Backbone as CSV, one residue per row, in Angstrom:
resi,resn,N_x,N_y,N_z,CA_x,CA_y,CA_z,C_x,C_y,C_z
1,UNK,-95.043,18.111,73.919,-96.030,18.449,74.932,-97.421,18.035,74.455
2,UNK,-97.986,17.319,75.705,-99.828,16.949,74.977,-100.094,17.815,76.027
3,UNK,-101.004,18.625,75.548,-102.567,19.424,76.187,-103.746,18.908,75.813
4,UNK,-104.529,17.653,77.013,-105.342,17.988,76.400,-106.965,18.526,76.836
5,UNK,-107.613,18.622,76.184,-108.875,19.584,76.112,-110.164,18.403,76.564
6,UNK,-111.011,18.250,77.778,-111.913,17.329,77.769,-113.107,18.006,77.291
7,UNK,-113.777,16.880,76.747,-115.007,17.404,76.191,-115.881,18.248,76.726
8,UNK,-116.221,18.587,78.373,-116.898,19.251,78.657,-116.461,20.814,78.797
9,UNK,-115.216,20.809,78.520,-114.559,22.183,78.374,-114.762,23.179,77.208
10,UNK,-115.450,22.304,76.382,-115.782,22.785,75.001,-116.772,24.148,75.461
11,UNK,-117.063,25.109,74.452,-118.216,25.931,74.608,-119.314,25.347,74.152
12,UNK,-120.469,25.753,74.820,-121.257,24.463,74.192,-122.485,25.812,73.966
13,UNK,-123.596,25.685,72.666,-124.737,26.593,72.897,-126.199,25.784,72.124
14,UNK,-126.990,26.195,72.665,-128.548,25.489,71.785,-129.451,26.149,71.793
15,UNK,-129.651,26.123,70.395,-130.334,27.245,69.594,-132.046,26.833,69.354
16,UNK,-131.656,25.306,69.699,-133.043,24.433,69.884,-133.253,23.558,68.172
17,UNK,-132.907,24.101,67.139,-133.046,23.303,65.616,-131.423,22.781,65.802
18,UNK,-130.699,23.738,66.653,-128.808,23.692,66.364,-128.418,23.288,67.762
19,UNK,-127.422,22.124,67.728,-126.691,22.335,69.357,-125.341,21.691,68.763
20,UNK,-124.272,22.954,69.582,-123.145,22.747,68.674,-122.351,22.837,70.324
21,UNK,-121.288,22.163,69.716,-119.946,22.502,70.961,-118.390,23.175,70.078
22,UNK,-117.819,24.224,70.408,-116.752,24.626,70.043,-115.268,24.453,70.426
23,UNK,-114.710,24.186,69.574,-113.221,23.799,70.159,-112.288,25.237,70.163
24,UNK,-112.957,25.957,69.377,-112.176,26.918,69.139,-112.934,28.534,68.935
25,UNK,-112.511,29.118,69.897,-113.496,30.658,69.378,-114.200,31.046,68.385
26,UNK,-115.087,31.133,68.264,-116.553,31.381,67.311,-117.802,31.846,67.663
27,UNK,-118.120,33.055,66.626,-119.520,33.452,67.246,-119.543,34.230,68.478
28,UNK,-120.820,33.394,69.471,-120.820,34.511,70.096,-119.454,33.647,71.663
29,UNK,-118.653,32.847,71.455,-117.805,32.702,72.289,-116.300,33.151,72.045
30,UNK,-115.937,33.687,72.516,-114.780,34.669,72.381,-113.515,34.391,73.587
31,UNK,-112.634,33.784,73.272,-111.296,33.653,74.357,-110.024,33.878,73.338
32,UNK,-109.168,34.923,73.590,-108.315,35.678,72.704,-107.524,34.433,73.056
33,UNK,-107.246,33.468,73.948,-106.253,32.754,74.187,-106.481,31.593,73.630
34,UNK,-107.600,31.314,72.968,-108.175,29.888,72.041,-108.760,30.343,70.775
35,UNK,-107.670,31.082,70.282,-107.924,31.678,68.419,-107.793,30.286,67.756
36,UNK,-106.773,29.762,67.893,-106.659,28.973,66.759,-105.242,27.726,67.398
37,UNK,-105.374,26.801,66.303,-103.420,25.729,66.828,-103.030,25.785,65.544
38,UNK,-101.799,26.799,65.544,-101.405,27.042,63.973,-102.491,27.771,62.884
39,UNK,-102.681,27.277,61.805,-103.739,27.465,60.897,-105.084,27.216,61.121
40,UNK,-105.168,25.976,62.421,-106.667,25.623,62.478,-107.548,26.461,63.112
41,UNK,-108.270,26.972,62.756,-109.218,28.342,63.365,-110.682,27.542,63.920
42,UNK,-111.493,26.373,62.982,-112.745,26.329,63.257,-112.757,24.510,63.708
43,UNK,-112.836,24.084,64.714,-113.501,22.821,64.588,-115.013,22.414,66.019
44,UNK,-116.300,23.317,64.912,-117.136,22.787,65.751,-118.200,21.402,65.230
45,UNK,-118.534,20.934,66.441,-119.348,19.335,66.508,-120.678,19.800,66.551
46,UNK,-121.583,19.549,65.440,-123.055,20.479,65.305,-123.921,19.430,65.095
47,UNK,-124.982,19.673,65.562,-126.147,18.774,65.852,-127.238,19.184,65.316
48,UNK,-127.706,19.022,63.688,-129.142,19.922,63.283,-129.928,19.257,63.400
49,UNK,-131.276,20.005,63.855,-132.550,19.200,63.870,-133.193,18.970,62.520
50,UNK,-133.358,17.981,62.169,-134.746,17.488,61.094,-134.932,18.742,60.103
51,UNK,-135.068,18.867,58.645,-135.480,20.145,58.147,-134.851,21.373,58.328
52,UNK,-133.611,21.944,59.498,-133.462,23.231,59.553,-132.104,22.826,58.632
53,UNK,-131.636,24.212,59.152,-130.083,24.501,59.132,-129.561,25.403,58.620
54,UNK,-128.428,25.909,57.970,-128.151,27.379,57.763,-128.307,28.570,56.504
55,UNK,-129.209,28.438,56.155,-129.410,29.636,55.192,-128.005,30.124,54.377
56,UNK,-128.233,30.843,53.262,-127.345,31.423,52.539,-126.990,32.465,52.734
57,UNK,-125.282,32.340,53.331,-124.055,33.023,53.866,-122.802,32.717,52.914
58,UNK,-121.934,33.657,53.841,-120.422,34.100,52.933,-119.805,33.489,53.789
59,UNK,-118.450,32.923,52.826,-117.400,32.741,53.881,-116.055,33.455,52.364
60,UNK,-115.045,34.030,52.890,-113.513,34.249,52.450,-112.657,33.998,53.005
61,UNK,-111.852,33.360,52.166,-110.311,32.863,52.641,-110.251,31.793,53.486
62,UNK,-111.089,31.184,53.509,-110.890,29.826,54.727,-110.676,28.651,53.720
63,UNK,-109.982,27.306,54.561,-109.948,26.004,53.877,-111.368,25.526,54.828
64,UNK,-112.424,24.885,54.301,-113.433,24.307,55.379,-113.826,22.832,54.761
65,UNK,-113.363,21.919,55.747,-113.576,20.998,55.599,-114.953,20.315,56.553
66,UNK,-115.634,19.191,56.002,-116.780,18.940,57.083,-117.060,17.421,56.417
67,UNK,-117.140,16.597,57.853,-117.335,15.500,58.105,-118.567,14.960,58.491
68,UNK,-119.582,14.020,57.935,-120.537,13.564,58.226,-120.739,12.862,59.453
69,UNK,-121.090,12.626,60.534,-120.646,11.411,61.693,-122.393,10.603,61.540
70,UNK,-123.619,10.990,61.462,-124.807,10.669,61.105,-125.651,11.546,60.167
71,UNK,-126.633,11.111,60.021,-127.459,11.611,58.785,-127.022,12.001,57.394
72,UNK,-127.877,13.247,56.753,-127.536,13.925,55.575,-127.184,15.404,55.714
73,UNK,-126.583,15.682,55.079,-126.202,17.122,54.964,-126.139,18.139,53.279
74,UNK,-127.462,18.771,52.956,-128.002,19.007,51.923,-126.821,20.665,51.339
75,UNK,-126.022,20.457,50.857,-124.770,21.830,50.229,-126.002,22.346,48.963
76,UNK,-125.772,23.704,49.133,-125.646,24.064,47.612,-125.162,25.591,47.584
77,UNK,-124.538,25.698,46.575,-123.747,27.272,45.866,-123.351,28.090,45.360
78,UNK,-123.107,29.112,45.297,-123.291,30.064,43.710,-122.604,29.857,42.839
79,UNK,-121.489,28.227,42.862,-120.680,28.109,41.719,-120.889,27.156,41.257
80,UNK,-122.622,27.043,41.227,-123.297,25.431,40.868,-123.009,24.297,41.651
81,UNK,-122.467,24.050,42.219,-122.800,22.776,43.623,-123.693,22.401,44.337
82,UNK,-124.496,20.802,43.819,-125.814,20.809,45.024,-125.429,19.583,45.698
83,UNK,-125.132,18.988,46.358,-124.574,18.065,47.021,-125.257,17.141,48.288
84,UNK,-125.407,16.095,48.918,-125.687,15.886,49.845,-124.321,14.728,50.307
85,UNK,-124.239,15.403,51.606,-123.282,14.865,51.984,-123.582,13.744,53.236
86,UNK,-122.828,12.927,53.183,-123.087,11.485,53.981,-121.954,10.553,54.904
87,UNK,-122.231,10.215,55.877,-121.028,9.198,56.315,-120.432,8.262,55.364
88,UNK,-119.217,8.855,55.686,-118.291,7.917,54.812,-117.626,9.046,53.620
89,UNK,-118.204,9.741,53.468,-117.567,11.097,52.745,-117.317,11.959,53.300
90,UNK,-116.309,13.046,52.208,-115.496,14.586,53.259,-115.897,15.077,51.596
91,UNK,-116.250,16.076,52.413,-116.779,17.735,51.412,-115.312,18.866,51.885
92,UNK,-114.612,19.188,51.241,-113.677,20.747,51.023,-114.176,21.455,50.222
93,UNK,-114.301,22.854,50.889,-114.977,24.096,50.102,-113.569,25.004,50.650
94,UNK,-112.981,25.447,48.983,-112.154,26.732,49.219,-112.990,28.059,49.340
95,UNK,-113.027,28.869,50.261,-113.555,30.011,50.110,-112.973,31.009,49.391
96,UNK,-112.024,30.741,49.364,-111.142,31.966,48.547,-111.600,33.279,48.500
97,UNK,-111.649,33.889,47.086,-112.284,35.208,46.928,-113.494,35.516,47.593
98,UNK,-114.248,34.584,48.087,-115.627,34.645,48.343,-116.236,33.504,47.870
99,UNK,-117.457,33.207,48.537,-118.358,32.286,47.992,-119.433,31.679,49.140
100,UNK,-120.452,32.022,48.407,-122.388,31.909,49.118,-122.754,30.050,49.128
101,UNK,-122.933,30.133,50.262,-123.875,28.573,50.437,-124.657,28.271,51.313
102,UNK,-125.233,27.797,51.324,-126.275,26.619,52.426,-126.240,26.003,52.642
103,UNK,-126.513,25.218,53.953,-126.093,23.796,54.484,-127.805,23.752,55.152
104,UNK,-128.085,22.537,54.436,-129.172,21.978,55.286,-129.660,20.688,55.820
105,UNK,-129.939,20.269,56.691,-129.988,18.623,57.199,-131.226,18.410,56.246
106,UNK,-130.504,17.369,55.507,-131.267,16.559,54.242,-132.497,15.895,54.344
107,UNK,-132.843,15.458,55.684,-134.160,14.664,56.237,-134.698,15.514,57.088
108,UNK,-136.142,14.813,56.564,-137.295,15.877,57.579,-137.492,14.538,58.652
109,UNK,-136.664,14.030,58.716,-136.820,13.058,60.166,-136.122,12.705,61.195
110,UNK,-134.624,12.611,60.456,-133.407,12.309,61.470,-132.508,13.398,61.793
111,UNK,-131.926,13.410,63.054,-131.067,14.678,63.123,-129.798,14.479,62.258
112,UNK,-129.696,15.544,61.566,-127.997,15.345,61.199,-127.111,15.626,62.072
113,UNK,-125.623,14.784,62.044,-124.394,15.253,63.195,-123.267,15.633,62.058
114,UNK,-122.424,16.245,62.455,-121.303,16.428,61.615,-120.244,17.550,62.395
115,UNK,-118.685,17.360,61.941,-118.036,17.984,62.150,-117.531,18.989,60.970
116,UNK,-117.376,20.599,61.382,-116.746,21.129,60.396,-115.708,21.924,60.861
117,UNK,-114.885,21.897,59.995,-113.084,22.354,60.988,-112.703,23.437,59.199
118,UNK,-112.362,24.316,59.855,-111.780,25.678,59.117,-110.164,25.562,59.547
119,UNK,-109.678,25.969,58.121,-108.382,26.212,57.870,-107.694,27.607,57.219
120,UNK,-107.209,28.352,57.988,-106.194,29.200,57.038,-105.272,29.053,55.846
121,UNK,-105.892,29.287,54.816,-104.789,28.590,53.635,-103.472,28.916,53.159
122,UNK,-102.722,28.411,52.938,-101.066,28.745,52.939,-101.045,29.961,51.793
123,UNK,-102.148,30.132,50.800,-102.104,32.066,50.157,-103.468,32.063,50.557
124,UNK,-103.190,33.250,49.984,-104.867,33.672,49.850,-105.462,34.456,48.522
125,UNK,-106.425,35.082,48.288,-106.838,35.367,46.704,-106.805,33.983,45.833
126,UNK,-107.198,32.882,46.484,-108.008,32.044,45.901,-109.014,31.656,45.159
127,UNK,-109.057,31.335,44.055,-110.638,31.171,42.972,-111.509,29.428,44.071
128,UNK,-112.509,30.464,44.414,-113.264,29.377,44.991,-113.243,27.921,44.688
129,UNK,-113.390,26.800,45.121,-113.642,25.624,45.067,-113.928,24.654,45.837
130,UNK,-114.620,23.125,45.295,-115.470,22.723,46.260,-115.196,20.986,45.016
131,UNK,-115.227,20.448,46.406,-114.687,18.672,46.487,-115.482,18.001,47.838
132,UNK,-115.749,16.957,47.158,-117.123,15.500,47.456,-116.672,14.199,46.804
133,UNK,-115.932,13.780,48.143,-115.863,12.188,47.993,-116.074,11.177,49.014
134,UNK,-116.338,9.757,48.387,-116.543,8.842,49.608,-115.007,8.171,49.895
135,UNK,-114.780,8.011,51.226,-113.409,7.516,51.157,-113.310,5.983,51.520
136,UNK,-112.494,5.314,51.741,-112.931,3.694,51.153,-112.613,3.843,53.199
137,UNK,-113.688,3.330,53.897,-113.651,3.216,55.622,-112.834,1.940,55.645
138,UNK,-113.032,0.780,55.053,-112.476,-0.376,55.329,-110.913,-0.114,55.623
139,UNK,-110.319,0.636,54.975,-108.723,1.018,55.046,-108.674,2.327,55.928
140,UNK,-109.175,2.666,56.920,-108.894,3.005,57.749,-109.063,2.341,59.177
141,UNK,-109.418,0.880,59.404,-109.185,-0.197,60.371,-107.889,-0.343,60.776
142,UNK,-107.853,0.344,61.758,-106.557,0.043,62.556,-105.021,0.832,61.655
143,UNK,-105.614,1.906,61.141,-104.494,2.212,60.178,-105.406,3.649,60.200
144,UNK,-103.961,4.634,59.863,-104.558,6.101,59.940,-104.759,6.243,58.040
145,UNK,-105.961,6.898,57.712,-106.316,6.713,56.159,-106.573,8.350,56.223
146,UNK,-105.467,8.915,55.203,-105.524,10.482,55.233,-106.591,10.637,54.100
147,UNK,-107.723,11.630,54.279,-108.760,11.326,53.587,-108.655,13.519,53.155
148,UNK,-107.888,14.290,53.781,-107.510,15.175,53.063,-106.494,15.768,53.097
149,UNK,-105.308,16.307,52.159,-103.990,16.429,52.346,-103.656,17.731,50.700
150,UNK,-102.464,18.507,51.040,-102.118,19.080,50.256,-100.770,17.755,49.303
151,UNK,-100.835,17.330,49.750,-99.807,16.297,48.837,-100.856,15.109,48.506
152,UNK,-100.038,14.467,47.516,-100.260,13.265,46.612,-100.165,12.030,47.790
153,UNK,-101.145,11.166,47.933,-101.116,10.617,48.652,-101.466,9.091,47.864
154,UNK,-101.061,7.832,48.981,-101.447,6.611,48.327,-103.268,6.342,48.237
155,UNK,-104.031,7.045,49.164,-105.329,6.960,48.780,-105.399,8.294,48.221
156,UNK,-106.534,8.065,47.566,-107.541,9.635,47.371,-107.707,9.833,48.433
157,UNK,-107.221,11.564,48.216,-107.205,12.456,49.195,-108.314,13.885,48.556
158,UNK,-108.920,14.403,49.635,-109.377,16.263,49.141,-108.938,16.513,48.948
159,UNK,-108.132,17.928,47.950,-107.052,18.800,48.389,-107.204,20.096,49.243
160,UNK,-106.182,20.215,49.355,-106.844,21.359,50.533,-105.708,22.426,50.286
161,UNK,-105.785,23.490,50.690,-104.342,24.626,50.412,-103.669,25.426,51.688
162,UNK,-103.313,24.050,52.287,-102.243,24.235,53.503,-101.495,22.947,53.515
163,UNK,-100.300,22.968,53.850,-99.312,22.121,54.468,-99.550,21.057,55.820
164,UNK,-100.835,20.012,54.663,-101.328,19.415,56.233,-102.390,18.404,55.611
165,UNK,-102.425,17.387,56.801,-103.409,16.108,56.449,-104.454,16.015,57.253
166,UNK,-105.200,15.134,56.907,-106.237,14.875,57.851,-106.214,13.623,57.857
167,UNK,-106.244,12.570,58.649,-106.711,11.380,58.803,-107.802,10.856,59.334
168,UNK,-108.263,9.673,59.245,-109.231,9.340,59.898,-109.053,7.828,60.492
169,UNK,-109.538,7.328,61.575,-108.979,5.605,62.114,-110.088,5.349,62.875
170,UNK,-110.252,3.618,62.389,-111.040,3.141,63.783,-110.493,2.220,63.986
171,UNK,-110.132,2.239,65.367,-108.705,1.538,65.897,-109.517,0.397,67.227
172,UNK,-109.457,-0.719,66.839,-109.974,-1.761,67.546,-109.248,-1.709,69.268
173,UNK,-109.961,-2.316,69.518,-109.307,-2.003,71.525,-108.345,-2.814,71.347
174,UNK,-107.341,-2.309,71.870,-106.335,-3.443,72.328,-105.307,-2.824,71.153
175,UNK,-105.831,-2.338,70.119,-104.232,-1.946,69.224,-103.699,-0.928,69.165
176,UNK,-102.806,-0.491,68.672,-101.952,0.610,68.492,-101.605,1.084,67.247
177,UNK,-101.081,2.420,66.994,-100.618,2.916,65.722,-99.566,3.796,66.571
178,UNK,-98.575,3.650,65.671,-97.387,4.840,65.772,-97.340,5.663,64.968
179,UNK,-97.393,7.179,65.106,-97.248,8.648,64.291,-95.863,9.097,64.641
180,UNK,-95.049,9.351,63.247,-94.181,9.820,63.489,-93.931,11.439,63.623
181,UNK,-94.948,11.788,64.303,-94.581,13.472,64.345,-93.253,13.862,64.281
182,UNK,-93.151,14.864,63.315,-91.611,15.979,63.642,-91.702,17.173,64.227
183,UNK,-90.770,17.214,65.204,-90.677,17.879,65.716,-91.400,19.331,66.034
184,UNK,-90.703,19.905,64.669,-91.445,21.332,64.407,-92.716,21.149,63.523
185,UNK,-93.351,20.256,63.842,-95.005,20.077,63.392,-96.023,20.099,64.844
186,UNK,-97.091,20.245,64.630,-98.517,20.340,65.256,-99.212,18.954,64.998
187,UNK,-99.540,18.475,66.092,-100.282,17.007,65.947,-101.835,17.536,67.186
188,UNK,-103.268,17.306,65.926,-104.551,17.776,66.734,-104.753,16.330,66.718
189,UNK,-105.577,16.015,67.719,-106.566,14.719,68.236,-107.645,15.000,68.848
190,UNK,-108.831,14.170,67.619,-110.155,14.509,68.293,-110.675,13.030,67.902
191,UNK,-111.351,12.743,69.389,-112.182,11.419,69.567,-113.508,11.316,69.457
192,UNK,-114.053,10.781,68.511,-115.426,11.187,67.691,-116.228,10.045,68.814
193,UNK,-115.489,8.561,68.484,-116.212,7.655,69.854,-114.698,6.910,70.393
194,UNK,-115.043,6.100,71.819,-114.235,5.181,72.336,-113.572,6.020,73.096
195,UNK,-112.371,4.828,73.218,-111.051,6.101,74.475,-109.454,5.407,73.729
196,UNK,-108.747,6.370,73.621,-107.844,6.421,72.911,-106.659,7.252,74.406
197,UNK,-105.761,5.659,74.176,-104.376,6.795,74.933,-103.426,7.239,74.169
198,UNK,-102.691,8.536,74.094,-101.838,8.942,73.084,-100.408,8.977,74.452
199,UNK,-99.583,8.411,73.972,-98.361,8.119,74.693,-98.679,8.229,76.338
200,UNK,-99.411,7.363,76.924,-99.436,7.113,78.210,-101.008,8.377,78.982
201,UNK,-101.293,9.082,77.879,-102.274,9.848,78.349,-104.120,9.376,77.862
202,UNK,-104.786,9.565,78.283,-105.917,8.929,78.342,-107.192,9.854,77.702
203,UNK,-107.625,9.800,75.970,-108.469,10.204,75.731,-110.022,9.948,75.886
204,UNK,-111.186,10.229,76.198,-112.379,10.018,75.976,-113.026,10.415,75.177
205,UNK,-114.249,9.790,74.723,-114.810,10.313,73.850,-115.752,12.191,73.598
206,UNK,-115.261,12.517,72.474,-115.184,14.259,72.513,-113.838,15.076,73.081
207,UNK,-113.121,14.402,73.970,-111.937,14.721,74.050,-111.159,15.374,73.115
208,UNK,-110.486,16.293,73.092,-109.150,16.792,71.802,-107.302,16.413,72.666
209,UNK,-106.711,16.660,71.736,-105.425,17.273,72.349,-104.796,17.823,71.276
210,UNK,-103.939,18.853,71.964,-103.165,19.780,70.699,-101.615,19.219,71.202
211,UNK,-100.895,18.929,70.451,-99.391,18.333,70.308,-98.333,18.900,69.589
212,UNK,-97.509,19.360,70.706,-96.002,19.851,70.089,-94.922,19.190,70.666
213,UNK,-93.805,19.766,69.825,-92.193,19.113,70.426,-92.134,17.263,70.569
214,UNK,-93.038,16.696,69.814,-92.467,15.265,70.131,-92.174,14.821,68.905
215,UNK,-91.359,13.686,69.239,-90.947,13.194,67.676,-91.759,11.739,67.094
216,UNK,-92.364,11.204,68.282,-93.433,10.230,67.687,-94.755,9.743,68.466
217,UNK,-95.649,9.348,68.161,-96.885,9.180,68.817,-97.154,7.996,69.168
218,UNK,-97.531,7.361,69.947,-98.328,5.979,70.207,-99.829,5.815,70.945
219,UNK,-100.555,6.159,69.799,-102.312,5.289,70.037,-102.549,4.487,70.198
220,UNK,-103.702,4.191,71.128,-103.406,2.667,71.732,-105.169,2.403,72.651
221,UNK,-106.063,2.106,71.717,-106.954,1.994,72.024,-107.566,1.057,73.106
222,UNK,-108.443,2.002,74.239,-109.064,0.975,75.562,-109.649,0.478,75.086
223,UNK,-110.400,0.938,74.211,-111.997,0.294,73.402,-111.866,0.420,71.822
224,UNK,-113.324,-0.142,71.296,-113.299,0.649,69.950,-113.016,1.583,69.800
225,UNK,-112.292,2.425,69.004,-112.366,4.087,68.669,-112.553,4.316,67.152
226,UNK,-112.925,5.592,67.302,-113.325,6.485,66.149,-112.762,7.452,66.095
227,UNK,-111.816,8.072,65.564,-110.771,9.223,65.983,-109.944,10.225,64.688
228,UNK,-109.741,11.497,65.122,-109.211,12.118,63.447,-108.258,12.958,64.026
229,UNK,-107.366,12.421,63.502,-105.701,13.086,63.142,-105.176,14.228,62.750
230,UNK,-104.894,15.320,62.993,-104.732,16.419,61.759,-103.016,16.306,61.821
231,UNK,-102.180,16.427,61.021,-100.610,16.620,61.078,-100.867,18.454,60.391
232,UNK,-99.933,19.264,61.294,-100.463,20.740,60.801,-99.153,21.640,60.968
233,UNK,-98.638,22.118,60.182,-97.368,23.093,60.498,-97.374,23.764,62.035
């Protein structure tokens, strides 16, 4: 089964430094019927203005992963981590037991964009931790390049502590990729740019879909795309 979710269905709010859209209940938007798909609890698309962004907060027990799409994104945290994060790299922070940070858009000129998507981790009572790498973009042309995964993978991967990947693709118009989903797995799709059809159905850009019960996928780009994969119990 594909469901999918168009972009304007998202919750959307602006805070005026922040304008974010939610895929999934957070804050002050609340639908008991859009908790989560499986483990995935958080994937919102945030927009900081120049200089702001979020002060020093807690998070426990989450996997949180976050994706650059423009600008900088300035980390730092109580287990010594100062980081700036950039297109073309993925930051994983285990929250585990606990653990304090800040996120701030790195330039006092350009807006930062970025995606950050929360995970339930397969235990919990976790010793915090935190991973920053650039992943090689060229090998994800027309090919899905898992850039974080609990298994050993042929590229460097994040690790993360659930039963699940992330990919990333920019899939030229006109081509295709086949996913072999199984069965009793979860297949998420989110279209960062372009339009992407997933077996005869028609994504746009910001678009999602959540995927069960099939046994394989076919992407098949109208246009350029820019697009991220999750495979998820």
């Amino acid at each position: 089964m594909i469901k999918i979710f168009p972009s304007d269905s998202r919750f959307q709010a602006n805070h005026g430094w922040l304008k974010t859209q939610f895929s999934f209940s957070f804050a002050e938007y609340y639908d008991p019927d859009n908790m989560n798909f499986g483990p995935m609890r958080v994937l919102n698309d945030d927009t900081i203005q120049a200089g702001y962004g979020f002060g020093t907060h807690p998070h426990k027990e989450m996997e949180i992963v976050t994706i650059m799409l423009e600008g900088v994104l300035r980390h730092k945290d109580n287990t010594g981590n100062e980081e700036e994060l950039k297109p073309g790299e993925i930051q994983r922070m285990s929250a585990g037991t606990g653990i304090l940070h800040s996120e701030y858009n790195g330039s006092t000129t350009e807006e930062a964009k970025l995606l950050q998507l929360w995970f339930e981790p397969k235990e919990y009572g976790l010793t915090p931790s935190y991973e920053q790498f650039a992943y090689d973009q060229k090998a994800m042309l027309n090919a899905l390049l898992p850039v974080v995964s609990a298994n050993q993978q042929e590229h460097r991967v994040a690790h993360i502590h659930q039963d699940m990947t992330i990919y990333l693709s920019r899939l030229e118009a006109g081509k295709n990729i086949l996913f072999p989903q199984q069965t009793n797995r979860r297949t998420f799709l989110f279209i960062m740019e372009g339009q992407v059809e997933v077996n005869g159905q028609v994504l746009e850009r910001r678009d999602s879909a959540r995927i069960t019960d099939l046994d394989k996928l076919e992407l098949v780009a109208g246009q350029d795309s820019y697009f991220m994969l999750i495979d998820l119990p």
